[in-house]
Amino acid sequence: MRNMSDKLTVTKLQENLYRIQEDSTFMNVDAYLICGQKQAMVIDGLGITPELYECVKNITDLPFFMVVTHGHPDHAGVGMKEFIEAGCQVYLSPDDEELVKEYAGDVDLSVVKEAKECFDLGGARIKSLPMPGHTQGSVMLFWEEEKLLFSSDAIGSGSLWMQLPESSSLEEYLAQLKELELFLEQVPDVKIYPGHSWQVSAYIKEGCDFMDCEYVKELIRMTTDIIDGKLVGEKKEIPLDFLKDIDIRCVTGNYVTDYCYDVRKIHSKKEV
Ligand SMILES: [Zn+2]
């Protein structure tokens, strides 16, 4: 249900880059708009607040499309539906389509495609980096020229949810994180814009709305220590029905302030 206080807030982060934040009773979540010379890309479809499509049209005259980073309802919500209904191309991993159907129900995904390896917006090349873990179909997007990584929920925003039924085991996730670390070694001055940037400011560093390589390195250290049994999380209750049977633990670091995982999904299932 939409509350009258729900709204979209647009922030120009730099030339040709905008954050569109949904401040709602449901979730504070970010979409991003990147404008090239030929076309524009919207990253994520927000949750319940309508008029993302109108909002983007008011910012740019370029043709635009949307890449949805994963199938959770705060990223693949009403904005994604608006884009599909307006005939805009929407990209989403097939691995997360079931999730969208579970949460959104009536949305027509027949026109949705899997993200290309690289989108050329004209002077702005955006590479798609699959990052299964938080969900199986999670992707991150990397703007090559500006060295900006849009990570959505794939590595969290200080808070990280890996306890979900659709999340990977921590062993599988660690392999993905190490691949990401290798990639980021080529871009040590990367800025990482997550899907819930307010958390960065609230929990990691006041006034800051992005993360950096140190965050990823800490995430790798913490995940390794959990797997090795050197780090054991506190028991955590999250009052959501679909999590009631999950034994959730939570660990806290300097940057990764609230890392939730399922104690029964630390190790990968062994082949019998
Ligand atoms: Zn998510």
PDB file of N, CA, C and O in Angstrom, residues 2 13 39 42 64 74 92 102-103 118 138 153 173 205 210 227 230-231 260 271:
ATOM      1  N   ARG A   2       0.562   2.177  -0.865  1.00  0.00           N
ATOM      2  CA  ARG A   2       1.374   3.386  -0.931  1.00  0.00           C
ATOM      3  C   ARG A   2       0.976   4.369   0.165  1.00  0.00           C
ATOM      4  O   ARG A   2      -0.195   4.647   0.377  1.00  0.00           O
ATOM      5  N   LEU A  13      24.784  13.033  -9.081  1.00  0.00           N
ATOM      6  CA  LEU A  13      26.024  12.636  -8.402  1.00  0.00           C
ATOM      7  C   LEU A  13      27.249  13.189  -9.126  1.00  0.00           C
ATOM      8  O   LEU A  13      28.254  13.502  -8.497  1.00  0.00           O
ATOM      9  N   GLN A  39      22.237   6.908 -25.683  1.00  0.00           N
ATOM     10  CA  GLN A  39      21.123   6.363 -24.912  1.00  0.00           C
ATOM     11  C   GLN A  39      21.453   6.385 -23.419  1.00  0.00           C
ATOM     12  O   GLN A  39      22.581   6.674 -23.032  1.00  0.00           O
ATOM     13  N   VAL A  42      18.910   2.864 -16.956  1.00  0.00           N
ATOM     14  CA  VAL A  42      18.410   2.961 -15.588  1.00  0.00           C
ATOM     15  C   VAL A  42      18.778   1.657 -14.890  1.00  0.00           C
ATOM     16  O   VAL A  42      18.546   0.568 -15.427  1.00  0.00           O
ATOM     17  N   PHE A  64      15.892   5.276 -23.443  1.00  0.00           N
ATOM     18  CA  PHE A  64      16.494   4.600 -22.288  1.00  0.00           C
ATOM     19  C   PHE A  64      15.941   3.194 -22.091  1.00  0.00           C
ATOM     20  O   PHE A  64      14.891   2.843 -22.631  1.00  0.00           O
ATOM     21  N   ASP A  74      12.173  -4.786  -3.784  1.00  0.00           N
ATOM     22  CA  ASP A  74      12.561  -3.371  -3.628  1.00  0.00           C
ATOM     23  C   ASP A  74      13.435  -2.891  -4.798  1.00  0.00           C
ATOM     24  O   ASP A  74      13.762  -1.712  -4.887  1.00  0.00           O
ATOM     25  N   LEU A  92      16.974  -8.606 -17.098  1.00  0.00           N
ATOM     26  CA  LEU A  92      16.968  -9.258 -15.784  1.00  0.00           C
ATOM     27  C   LEU A  92      17.499 -10.669 -15.999  1.00  0.00           C
ATOM     28  O   LEU A  92      17.182 -11.306 -17.010  1.00  0.00           O
ATOM     29  N   GLU A 102       7.308 -14.620  -7.731  1.00  0.00           N
ATOM     30  CA  GLU A 102       6.904 -14.890  -6.361  1.00  0.00           C
ATOM     31  C   GLU A 102       6.429 -13.609  -5.665  1.00  0.00           C
ATOM     32  O   GLU A 102       5.425 -13.594  -4.976  1.00  0.00           O
ATOM     33  N   TYR A 103       7.174 -12.525  -5.869  1.00  0.00           N
ATOM     34  CA  TYR A 103       6.873 -11.273  -5.157  1.00  0.00           C
ATOM     35  C   TYR A 103       5.897 -10.388  -5.920  1.00  0.00           C
ATOM     36  O   TYR A 103       5.038  -9.762  -5.325  1.00  0.00           O
ATOM     37  N   CYS A 118      28.125  -6.143 -22.257  1.00  0.00           N
ATOM     38  CA  CYS A 118      28.516  -4.737 -22.185  1.00  0.00           C
ATOM     39  C   CYS A 118      27.480  -3.886 -22.919  1.00  0.00           C
ATOM     40  O   CYS A 118      27.051  -4.241 -24.017  1.00  0.00           O
ATOM     41  N   SER A 138      21.901 -12.259  -9.355  1.00  0.00           N
ATOM     42  CA  SER A 138      22.418 -10.898  -9.095  1.00  0.00           C
ATOM     43  C   SER A 138      23.485 -10.497 -10.103  1.00  0.00           C
ATOM     44  O   SER A 138      24.382 -11.278 -10.410  1.00  0.00           O
ATOM     45  N   ASP A 153      22.507  -5.011  -4.184  1.00  0.00           N
ATOM     46  CA  ASP A 153      22.609  -5.753  -2.913  1.00  0.00           C
ATOM     47  C   ASP A 153      23.678  -6.842  -2.958  1.00  0.00           C
ATOM     48  O   ASP A 153      23.838  -7.584  -1.982  1.00  0.00           O
ATOM     49  N   TYR A 173      29.872 -18.190  -2.230  1.00  0.00           N
ATOM     50  CA  TYR A 173      29.930 -16.719  -2.268  1.00  0.00           C
ATOM     51  C   TYR A 173      31.374 -16.233  -2.197  1.00  0.00           C
ATOM     52  O   TYR A 173      31.760 -15.297  -2.900  1.00  0.00           O
ATOM     53  N   LYS A 205      30.294   5.505   7.294  1.00  0.00           N
ATOM     54  CA  LYS A 205      31.004   6.782   7.370  1.00  0.00           C
ATOM     55  C   LYS A 205      30.018   7.917   7.116  1.00  0.00           C
ATOM     56  O   LYS A 205      29.347   7.934   6.080  1.00  0.00           O
ATOM     57  N   PHE A 210      29.173   5.928  -0.797  1.00  0.00           N
ATOM     58  CA  PHE A 210      29.726   4.854  -1.625  1.00  0.00           C
ATOM     59  C   PHE A 210      30.746   4.061  -0.817  1.00  0.00           C
ATOM     60  O   PHE A 210      31.222   4.521   0.233  1.00  0.00           O
ATOM     61  N   ILE A 227      33.763 -19.220   7.535  1.00  0.00           N
ATOM     62  CA  ILE A 227      33.908 -20.575   6.982  1.00  0.00           C
ATOM     63  C   ILE A 227      34.902 -21.385   7.833  1.00  0.00           C
ATOM     64  O   ILE A 227      34.674 -22.553   8.131  1.00  0.00           O
ATOM     65  N   LYS A 230      36.495 -19.247  12.686  1.00  0.00           N
ATOM     66  CA  LYS A 230      37.179 -18.270  13.556  1.00  0.00           C
ATOM     67  C   LYS A 230      36.249 -17.125  13.946  1.00  0.00           C
ATOM     68  O   LYS A 230      36.524 -16.385  14.882  1.00  0.00           O
ATOM     69  N   LEU A 231      35.219 -16.950  13.159  1.00  0.00           N
ATOM     70  CA  LEU A 231      34.255 -15.885  13.422  1.00  0.00           C
ATOM     71  C   LEU A 231      32.874 -16.535  13.503  1.00  0.00           C
ATOM     72  O   LEU A 231      32.448 -17.219  12.561  1.00  0.00           O
ATOM     73  N   CYS A 260      24.511 -10.851   7.743  1.00  0.00           N
ATOM     74  CA  CYS A 260      23.632 -11.935   8.173  1.00  0.00           C
ATOM     75  C   CYS A 260      23.841 -13.165   7.295  1.00  0.00           C
ATOM     76  O   CYS A 260      23.973 -13.044   6.079  1.00  0.00           O
ATOM     77  N   GLU A 271      29.040 -33.233  -2.954  1.00  0.00           N
ATOM     78  CA  GLU A 271      28.540 -34.254  -3.884  1.00  0.00           C
ATOM     79  C   GLU A 271      28.575 -35.611  -3.166  1.00  0.00           C
ATOM     80  O   GLU A 271      29.550 -35.929  -2.501  1.00  0.00           O
TER      81      GLU A 271
END
